[in-house]
Coordinates of C-alpha atoms and ligand atoms in Angstrom, one line a residue:
X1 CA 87.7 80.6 155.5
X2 CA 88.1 77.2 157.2
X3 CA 91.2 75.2 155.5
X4 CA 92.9 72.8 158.0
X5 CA 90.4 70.6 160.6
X6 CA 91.7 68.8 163.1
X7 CA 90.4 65.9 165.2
X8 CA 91.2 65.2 168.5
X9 CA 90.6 61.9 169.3
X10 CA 90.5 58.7 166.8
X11 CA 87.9 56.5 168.7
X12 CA 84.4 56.2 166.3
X13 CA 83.2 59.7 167.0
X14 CA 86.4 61.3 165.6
X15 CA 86.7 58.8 162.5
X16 CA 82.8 59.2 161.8
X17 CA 83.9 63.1 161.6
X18 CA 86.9 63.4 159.6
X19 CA 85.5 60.5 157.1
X20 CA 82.2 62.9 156.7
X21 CA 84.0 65.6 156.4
X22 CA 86.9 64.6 154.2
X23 CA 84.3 63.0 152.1
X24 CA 81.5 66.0 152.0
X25 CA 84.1 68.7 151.4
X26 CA 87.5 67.4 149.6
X27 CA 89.3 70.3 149.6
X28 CA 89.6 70.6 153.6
X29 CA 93.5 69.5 154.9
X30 CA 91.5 66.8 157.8
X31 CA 93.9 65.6 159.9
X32 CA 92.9 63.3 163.3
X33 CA 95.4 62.7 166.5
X34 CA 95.2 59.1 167.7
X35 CA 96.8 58.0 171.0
X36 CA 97.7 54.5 170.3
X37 CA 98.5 54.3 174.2
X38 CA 95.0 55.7 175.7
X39 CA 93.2 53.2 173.0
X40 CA 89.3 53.5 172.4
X41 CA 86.6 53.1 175.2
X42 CA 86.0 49.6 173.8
X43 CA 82.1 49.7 174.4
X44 CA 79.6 50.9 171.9
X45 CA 78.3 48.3 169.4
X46 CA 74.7 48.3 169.0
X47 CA 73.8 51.3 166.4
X48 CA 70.2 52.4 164.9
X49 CA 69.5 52.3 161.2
X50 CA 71.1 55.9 160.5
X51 CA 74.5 54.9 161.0
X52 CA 73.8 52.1 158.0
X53 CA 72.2 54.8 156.0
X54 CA 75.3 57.2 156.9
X55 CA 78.0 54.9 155.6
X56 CA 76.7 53.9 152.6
X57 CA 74.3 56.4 151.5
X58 CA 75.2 59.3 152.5
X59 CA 79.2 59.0 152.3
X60 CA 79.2 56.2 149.3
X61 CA 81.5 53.9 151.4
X62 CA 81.5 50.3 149.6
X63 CA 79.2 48.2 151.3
X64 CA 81.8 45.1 150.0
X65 CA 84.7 46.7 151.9
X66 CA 82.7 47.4 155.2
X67 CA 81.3 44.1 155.4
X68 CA 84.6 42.8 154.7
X69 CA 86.9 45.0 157.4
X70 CA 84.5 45.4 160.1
X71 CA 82.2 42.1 160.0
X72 CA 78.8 43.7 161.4
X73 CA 76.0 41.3 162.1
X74 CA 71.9 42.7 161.5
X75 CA 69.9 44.2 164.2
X76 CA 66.6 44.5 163.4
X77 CA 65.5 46.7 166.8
X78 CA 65.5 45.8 170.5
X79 CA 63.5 43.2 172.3
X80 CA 62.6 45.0 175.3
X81 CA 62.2 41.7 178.3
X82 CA 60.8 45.0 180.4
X83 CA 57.4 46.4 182.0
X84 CA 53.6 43.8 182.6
X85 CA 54.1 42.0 179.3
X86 CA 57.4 40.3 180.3
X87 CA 58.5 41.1 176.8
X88 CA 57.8 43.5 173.6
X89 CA 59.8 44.3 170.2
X90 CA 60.5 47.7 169.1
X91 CA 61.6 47.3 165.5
X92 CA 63.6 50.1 163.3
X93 CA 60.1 50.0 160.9
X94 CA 56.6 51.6 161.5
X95 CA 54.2 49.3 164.1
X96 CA 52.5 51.4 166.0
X97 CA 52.4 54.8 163.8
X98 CA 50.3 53.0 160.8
X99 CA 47.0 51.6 160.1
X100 CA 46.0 49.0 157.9
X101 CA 43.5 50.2 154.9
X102 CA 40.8 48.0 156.1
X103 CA 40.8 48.7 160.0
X104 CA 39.4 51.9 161.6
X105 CA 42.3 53.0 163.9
X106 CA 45.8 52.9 164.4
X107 CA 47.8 49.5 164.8
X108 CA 48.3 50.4 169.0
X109 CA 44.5 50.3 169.6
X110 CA 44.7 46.4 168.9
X111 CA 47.6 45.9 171.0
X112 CA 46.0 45.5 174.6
X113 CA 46.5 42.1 175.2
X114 CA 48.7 40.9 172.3
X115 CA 51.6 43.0 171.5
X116 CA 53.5 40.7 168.8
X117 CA 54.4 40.1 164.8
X118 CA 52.6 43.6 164.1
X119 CA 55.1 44.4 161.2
X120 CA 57.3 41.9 159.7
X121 CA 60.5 43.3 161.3
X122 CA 58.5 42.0 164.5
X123 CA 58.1 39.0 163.4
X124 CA 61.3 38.0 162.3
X125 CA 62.8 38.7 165.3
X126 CA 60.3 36.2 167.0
X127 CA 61.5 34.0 164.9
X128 CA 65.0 34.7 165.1
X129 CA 65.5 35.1 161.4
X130 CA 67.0 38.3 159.8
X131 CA 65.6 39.2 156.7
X132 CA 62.4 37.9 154.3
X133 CA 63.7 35.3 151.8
X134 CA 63.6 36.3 148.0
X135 CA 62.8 33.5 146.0
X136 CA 65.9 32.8 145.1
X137 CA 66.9 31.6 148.7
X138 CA 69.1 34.8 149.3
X139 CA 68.1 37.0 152.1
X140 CA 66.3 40.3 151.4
X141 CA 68.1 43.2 152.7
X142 CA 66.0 45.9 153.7
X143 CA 66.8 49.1 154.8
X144 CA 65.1 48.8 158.1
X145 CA 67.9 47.1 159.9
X146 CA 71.0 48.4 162.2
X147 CA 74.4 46.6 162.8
X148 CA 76.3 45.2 166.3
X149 CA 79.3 45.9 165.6
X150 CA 82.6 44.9 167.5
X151 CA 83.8 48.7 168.6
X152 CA 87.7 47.6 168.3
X153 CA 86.6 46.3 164.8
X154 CA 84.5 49.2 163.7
X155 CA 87.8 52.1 164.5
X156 CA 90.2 49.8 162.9
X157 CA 87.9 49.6 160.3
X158 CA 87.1 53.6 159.7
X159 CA 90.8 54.2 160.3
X160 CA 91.4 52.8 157.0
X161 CA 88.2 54.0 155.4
X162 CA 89.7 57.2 157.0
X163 CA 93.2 57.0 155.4
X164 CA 91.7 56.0 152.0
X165 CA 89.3 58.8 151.7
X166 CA 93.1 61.2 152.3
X167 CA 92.6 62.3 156.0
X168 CA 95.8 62.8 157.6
X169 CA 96.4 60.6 161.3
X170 CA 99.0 62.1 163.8
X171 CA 100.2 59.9 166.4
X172 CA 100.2 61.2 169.8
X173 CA 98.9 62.4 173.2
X174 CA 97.5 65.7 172.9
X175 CA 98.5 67.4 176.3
X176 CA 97.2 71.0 176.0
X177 CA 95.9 74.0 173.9
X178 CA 96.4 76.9 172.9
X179 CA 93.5 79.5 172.9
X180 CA 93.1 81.7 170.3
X181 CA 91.2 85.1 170.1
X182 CA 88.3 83.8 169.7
X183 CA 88.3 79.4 170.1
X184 CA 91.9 77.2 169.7
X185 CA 94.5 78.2 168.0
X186 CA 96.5 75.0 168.2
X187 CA 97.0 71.8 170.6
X188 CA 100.2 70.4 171.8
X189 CA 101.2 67.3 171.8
X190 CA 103.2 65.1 174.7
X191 CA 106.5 65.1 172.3
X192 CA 106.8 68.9 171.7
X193 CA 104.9 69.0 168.8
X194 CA 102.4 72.6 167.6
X195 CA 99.6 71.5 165.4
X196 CA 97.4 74.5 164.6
X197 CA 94.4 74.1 162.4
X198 CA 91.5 76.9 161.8
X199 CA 88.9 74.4 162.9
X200 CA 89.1 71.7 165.5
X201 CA 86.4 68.9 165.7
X202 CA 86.9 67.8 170.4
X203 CA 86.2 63.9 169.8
X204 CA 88.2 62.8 173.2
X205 CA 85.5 60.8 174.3
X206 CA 85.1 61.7 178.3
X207 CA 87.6 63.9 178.5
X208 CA 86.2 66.3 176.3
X209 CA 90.0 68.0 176.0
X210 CA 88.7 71.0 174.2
X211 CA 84.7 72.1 174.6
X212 CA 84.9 70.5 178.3
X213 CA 88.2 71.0 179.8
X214 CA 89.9 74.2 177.1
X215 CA 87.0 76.1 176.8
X216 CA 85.0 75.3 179.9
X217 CA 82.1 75.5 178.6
X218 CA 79.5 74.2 181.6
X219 CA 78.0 70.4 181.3
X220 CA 74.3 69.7 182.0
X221 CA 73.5 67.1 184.2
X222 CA 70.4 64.7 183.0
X223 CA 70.9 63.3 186.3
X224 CA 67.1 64.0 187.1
X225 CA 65.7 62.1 184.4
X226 CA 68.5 59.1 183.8
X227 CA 69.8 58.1 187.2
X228 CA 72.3 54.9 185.6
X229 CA 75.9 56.0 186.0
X230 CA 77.9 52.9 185.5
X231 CA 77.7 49.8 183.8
X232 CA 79.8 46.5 184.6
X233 CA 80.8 45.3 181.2
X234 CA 81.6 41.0 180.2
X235 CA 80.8 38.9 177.6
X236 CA 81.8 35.5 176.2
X237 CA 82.7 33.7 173.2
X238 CA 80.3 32.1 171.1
X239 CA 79.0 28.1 171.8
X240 CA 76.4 27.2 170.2
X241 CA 73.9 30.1 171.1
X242 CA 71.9 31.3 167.5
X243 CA 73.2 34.4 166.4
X244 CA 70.4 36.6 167.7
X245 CA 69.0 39.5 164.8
X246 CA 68.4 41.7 167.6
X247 CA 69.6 43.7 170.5
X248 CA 68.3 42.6 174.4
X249 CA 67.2 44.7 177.0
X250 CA 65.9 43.0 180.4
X251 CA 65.5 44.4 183.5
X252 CA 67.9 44.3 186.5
X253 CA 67.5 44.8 190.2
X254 CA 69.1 48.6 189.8
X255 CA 69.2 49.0 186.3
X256 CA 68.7 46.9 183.2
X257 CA 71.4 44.4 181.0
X258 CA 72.0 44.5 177.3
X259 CA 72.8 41.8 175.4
X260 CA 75.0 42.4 172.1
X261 CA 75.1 40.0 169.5
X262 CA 78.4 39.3 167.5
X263 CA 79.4 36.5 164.9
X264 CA 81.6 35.0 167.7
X265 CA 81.2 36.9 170.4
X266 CA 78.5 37.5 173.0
X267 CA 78.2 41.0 174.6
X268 CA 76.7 41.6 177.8
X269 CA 76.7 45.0 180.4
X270 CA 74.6 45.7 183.2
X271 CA 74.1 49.7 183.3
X272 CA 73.1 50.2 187.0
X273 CA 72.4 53.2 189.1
X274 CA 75.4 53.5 191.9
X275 CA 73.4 55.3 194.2
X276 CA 71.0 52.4 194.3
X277 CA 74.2 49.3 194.3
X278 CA 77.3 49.2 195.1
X279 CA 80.2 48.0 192.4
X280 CA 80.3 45.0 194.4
X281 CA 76.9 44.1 194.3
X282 CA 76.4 45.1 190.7
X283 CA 79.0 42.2 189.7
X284 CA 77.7 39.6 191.6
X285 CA 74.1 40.4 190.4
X286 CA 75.6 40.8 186.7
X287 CA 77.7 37.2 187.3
X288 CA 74.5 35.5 189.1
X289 CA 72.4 36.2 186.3
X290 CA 74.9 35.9 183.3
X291 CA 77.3 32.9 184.8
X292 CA 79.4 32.9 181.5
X293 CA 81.2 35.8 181.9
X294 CA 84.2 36.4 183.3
X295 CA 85.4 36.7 186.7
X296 CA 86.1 40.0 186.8
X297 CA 84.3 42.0 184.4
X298 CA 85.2 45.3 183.9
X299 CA 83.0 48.6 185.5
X300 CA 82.5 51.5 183.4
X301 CA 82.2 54.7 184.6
X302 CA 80.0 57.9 183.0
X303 CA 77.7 60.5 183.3
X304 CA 74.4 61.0 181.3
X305 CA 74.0 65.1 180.2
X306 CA 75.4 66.9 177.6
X307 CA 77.7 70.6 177.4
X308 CA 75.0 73.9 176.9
X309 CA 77.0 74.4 173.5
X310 CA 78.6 71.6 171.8
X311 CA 79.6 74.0 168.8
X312 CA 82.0 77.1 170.3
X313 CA 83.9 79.2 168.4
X314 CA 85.7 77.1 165.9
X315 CA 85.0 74.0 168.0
X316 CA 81.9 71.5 167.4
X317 CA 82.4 68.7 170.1
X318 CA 81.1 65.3 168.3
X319 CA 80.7 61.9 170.4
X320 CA 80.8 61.3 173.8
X321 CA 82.8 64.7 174.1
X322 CA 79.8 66.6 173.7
X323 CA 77.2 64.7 175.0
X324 CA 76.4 60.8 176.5
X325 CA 73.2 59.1 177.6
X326 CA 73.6 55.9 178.7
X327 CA 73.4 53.3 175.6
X328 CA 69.5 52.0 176.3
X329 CA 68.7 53.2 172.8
X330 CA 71.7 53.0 171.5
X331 CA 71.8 56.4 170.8
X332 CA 75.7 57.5 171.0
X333 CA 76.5 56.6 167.1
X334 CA 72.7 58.0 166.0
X335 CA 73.8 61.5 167.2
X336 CA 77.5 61.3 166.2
X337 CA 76.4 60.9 163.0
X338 CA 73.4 63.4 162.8
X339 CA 75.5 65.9 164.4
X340 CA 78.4 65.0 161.9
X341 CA 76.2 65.5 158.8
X342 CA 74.9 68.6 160.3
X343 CA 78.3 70.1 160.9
X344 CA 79.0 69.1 157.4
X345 CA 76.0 70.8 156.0
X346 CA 76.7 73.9 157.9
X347 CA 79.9 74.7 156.9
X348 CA 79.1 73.8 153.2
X349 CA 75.9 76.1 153.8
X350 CA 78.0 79.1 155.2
X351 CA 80.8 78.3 152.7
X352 CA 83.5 77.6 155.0
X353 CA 83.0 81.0 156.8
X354 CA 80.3 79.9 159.9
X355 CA 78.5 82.7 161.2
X356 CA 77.1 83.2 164.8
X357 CA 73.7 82.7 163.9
X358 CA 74.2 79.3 161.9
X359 CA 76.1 78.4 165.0
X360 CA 73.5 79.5 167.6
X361 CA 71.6 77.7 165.5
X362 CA 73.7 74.6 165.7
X363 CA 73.3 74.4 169.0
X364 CA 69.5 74.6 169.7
X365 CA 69.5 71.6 167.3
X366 CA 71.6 69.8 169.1
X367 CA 70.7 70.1 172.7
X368 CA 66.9 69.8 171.4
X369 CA 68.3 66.9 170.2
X370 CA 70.0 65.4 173.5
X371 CA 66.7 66.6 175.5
X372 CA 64.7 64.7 173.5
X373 CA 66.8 61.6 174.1
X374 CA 66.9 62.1 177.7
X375 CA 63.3 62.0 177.8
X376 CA 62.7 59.3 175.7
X377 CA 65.0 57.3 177.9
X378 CA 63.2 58.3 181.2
X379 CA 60.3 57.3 179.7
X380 CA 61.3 53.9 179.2
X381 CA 61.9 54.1 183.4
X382 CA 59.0 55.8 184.5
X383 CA 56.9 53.4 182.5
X384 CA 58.2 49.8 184.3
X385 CA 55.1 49.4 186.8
X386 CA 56.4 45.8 187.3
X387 CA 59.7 45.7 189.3
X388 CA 59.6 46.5 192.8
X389 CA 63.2 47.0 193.7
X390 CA 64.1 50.7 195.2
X391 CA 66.0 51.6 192.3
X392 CA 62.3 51.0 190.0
X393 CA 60.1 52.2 192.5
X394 CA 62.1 56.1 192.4
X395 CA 62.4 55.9 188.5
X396 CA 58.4 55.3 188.8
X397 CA 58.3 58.3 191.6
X398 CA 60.9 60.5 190.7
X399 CA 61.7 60.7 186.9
X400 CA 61.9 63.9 185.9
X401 CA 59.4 63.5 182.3
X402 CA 58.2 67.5 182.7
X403 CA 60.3 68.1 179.4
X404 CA 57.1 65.2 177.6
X405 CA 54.0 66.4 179.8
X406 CA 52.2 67.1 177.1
X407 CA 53.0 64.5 175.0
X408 CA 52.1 62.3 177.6
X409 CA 48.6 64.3 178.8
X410 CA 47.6 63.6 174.9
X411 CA 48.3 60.1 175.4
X412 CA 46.1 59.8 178.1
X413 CA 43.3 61.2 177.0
X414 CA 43.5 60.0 173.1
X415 CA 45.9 56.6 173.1
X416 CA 47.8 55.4 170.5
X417 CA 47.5 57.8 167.5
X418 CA 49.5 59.4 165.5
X419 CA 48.8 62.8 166.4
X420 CA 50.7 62.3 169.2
X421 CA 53.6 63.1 166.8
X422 CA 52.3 67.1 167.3
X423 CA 52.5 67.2 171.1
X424 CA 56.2 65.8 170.9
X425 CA 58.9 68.3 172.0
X426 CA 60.5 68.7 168.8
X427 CA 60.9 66.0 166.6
X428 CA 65.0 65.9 166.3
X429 CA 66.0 62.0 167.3
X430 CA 65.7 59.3 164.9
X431 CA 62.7 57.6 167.1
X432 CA 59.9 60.1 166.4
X433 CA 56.2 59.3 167.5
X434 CA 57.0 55.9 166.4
X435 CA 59.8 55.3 169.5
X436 CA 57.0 56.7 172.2
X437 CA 54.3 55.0 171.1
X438 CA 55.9 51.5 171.1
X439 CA 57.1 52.1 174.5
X440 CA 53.5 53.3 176.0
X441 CA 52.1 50.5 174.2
X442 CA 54.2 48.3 175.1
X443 CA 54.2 48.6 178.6
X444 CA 50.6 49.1 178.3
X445 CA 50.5 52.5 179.6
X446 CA 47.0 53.6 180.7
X447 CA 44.6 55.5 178.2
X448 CA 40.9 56.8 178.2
X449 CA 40.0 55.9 174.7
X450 CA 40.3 51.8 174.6
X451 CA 39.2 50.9 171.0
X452 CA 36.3 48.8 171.2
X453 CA 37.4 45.8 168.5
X454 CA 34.4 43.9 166.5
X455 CA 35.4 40.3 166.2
X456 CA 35.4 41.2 162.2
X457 CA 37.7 43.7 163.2
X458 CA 39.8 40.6 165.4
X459 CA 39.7 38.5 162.5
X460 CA 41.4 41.0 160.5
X461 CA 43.7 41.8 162.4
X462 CA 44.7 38.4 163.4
X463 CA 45.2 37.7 159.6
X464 CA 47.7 40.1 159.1
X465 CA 49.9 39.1 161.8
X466 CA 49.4 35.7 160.7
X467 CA 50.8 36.9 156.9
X468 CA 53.9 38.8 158.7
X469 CA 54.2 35.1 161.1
X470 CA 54.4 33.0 157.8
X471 CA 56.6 35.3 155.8
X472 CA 59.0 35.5 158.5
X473 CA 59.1 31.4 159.5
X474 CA 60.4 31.5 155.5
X475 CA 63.1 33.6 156.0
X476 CA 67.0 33.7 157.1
X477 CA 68.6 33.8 159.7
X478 CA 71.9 35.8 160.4
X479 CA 74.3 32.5 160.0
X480 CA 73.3 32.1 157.1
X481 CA 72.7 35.9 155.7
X482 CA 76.2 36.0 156.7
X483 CA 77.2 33.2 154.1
X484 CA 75.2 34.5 151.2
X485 CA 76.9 38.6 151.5
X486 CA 80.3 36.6 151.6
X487 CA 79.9 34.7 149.0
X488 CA 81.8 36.0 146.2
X489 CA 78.5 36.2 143.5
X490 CA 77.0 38.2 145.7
X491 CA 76.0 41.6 144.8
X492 CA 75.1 44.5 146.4
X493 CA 72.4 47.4 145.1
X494 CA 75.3 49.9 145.1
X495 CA 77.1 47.6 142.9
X496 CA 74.4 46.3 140.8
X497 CA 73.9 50.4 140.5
X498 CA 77.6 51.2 139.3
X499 CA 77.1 48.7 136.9
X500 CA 73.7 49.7 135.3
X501 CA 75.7 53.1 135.2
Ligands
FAD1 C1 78.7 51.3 178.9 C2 78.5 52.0 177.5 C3 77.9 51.3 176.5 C4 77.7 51.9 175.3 N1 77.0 51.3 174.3 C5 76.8 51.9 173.1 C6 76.0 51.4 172.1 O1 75.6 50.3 172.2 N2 75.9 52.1 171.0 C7 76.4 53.3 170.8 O2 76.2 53.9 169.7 N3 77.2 53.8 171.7 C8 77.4 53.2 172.9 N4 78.1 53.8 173.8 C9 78.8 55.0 173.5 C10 80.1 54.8 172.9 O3 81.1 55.1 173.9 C11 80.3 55.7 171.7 O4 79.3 55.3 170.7 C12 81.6 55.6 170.9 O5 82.5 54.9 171.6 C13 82.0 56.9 170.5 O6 82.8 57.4 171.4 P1 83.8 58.6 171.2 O7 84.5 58.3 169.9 O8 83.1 59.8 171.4 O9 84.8 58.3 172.4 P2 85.9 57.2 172.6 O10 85.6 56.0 171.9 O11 86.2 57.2 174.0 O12 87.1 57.9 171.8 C14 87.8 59.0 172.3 C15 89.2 59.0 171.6 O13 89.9 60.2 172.0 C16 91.2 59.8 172.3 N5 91.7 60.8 173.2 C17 91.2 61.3 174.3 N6 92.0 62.2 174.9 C18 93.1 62.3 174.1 C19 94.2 63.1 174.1 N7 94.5 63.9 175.1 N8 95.1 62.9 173.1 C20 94.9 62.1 172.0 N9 93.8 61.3 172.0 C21 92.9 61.4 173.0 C22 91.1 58.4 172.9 O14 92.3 57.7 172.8 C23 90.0 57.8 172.0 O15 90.6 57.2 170.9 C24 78.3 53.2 175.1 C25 79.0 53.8 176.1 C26 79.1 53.2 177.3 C27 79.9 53.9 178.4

């Protein structure tokens, strides 16, 4: 029976695991190695609605204490500034996969030419205001929303969430391992030290020390579907730019920029293809078209794919160890934590003692999991029809989308419905029908069954986006969201909760 975890590796990933497991199962020894000298990747800082829902729902952490330590700001989804309509909004709430009671179809069929202020998420973010306003001026927190996060800020802050909750941190460089029987036995560290453990969570980011380079288990390349490899990374400090409630997403000549949006810090990366631009010209593109950052901003290198089995023996690989698609979606803290909670429910399932099954099972999850991603991603490639540039015209030609045929053969022939949902490959990420629809829809991908709308119809329609439009020129923005959570009468539901007992 599983007693004594240990983490390699005390950038998000690892924290995220230890917390969870800590946390989920007390009476595990959890104890994570942190190299103070190799320091955390410093990128990933936009995150999807289940990492809110993890932290505070699913572990309990105090919303209070979060906000305090690790000062997130709201995202409310992603304005895509991609594909014929120069710009769409793919919020973290139903658009496309609903219908109102008192139209006939689905919300995508009355989407051709105006794709705006569907839902109210939507319509905030045109507006550039965070939440609906309650009617007592403070802002109305719904669950629908994600956080940017600075990454520094976000480890320091689970460090501390991590020593609180009683996990155990190690300083020092882990160096090698030693195989057992079956798995790891122990790993040794720079200094001389032995730590041994019966269950050891590989969180080393890139260097996947134990699934990758210990156990050698081989690494699928997604290299036929994602072709982005690098990304140059720069940002600056805050002037008098609003504090955006969203993440951006515009196209580049090889690739596409992000735009990350912090209290007093503005985060931008180009993630470029460096078959299709050199370093060089990657910089000077990214500097051209962003001339506030720095001079030399810096290039980060990595590779899209994931290992065949991220759990082996008694390893599970969690994080960028295991698995990495370049951050379009924002996926990498999505599936640390999905995988995290699923670890967690396995072992409690199996009572500390795994068997082979649960883990084969494990691992079908998971890769499903990445594959789906993968997809998802290329799709967001293959659909662009607009750009022209070589690195757009071989996503158009040569993105490999076989994994979504079918999914994609339904759209065709039946548009935006929801039944799409049963022609997906397996329905494992967090973006379900919802995520492909609002990307075929919003890059108005070609269907045979146009919806025909009345001008009743039009008038209805144009009625409730103009309810979503007024609701959301009433509400708050994140400035000032920010100053209501930090005020010291403010309460939130957890706390309101503990009180009412
Ligand atoms: C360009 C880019 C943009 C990204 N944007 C996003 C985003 O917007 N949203 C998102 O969710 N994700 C994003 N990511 C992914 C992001 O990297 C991960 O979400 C996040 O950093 C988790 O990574 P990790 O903990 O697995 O790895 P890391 O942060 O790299 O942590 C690995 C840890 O292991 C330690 N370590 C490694 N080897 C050893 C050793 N031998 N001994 C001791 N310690 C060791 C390191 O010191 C480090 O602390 C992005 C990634 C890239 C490359």
């Amino acid at each position: 029976m599983i007693q004594d975890v240990l983490v390699l590796g005390s950038g998000s990933a690892g924290l995220i695991a230890a917390v969870s497991l800590k946390i989920k199962i007390p009476r595990l020894n959890v104890r994570i190695v942190r190299d103070p000298a190799l320091g955390v990747i410093g990128v990933g800082e936009g995150t999807t609605p289940n990492f809110v829902g993890h932290l505070f729902d699913y572990l309990r952490i105090s919303r209070r204490h979060f906000y305090e330590l690790a000062e997130p700001t709201w995202k409310l989804g992603i304005r895509f500034e991609w594909g014929p309509r120069g710009r769409f909004d793919y919020t973290f709430s139903p658009q496309m996969d609903l219908q109102w009671g008192d139209l006939p179809r689905p919300n995508g069929y009355f989407c051709d030419d105006e794709f705006s202020n569907v839902d109210l998420p939507a319509a905030l973010m045109r507006e550039g205001k965070a939440f609906a306003r309650q009617a007592n001026g403070a802002p109305d927190i719904q669950p629908w929303h994600a956080f940017h996060m600075e990454n520094e800020k976000l480890v320091s802050t689970l460090e501390k969430v991590a020593m609180e909750a009683g996990v155990e941190i190690v300083d020092g460089k882990v160096t090698g391992a030693e195989r057992a029987e079956a798995g790891i036995a122990a790993v040794m560290l720079e200094d001389g030290r032995r730590l041994e453990a019966d269950f050891f969570v590989d969180a080393s980011g890139f260097r996947s020390e134990l699934l990758g380079k210990a156990l050698e288990e081989p690494f699928d390349s997604f290299g036929k579907t994602l072709f982005c490899d690098r990304a140059v990374v720069g940002g600056w400090e805050r002037g008098e730019e609003p504090i955006l409630p969203y993440t951006t997403a515009q196209t580049m000549d090889a690739g596409w920029c992000w735009q990350i949006e912090h209290e007093r810090h503005i985060n931008r990366g180009y993630v470029y293809c460096s078959e299709l631009t050199s370093d060089d010209e990657a910089v000077e593109e990214f500097r051209r078209k962003n001339p506030k950052v720095p001079e030399s901003p810096r290039v980060v290198k990595f590779r899209s794919g994931c290992y065949r089995r991220m759990w082996v023996d008694n390893v599970v690989a969690i994080g960028n160890s295991g698995g990495f698609v370049e951050p379009l979606e924002a996926t990498a803290l999505m599936v640390v934590c999905g995988h995290t909670r699923t670890m967690v429910d396995f072992l409690l399932q199996t009572e500390l003692e795994p068997t082979p099954s649960m883990i084969a099972l494990y691992n079908e999850q998971a890769s499903k999991n990445w594959h789906e991603i993968r997809d998802f991603l290329g799709l967001h490639y293959q659909l662009n029809t607009v750009e022209q540039t070589p690195f757009w015209k071989r996503c158009r030609e040569e993105t490999d989308l076989s994994g979504i045929q079918d999914l994609l053969e339904f759209y065709r022939e039946n548009g935006p419905t929801g039944f799409c949902r049963y022609r997906m490959p397996s329905n494992l990420s967090d973006f379900g029908v919802e995520g492909y629809l609002v990307m075929l829809v919003g890059n108005k991908a070609p269907h045979n069954k146009p919806h025909r709308v009345t001008p009743e119809e039009k008038a209805i329609w144009e009625r409730h986006r103009t309810a979503n439009i007024a609701k959301a020129k009433q509400g708050i923005d994140v400035k000032e969201s920010l100053y209501y959570v930090r005020h010291p009468g403010w309460q939130w539901n957890d706390e309101i909760q503990a009180k009412r007992g």
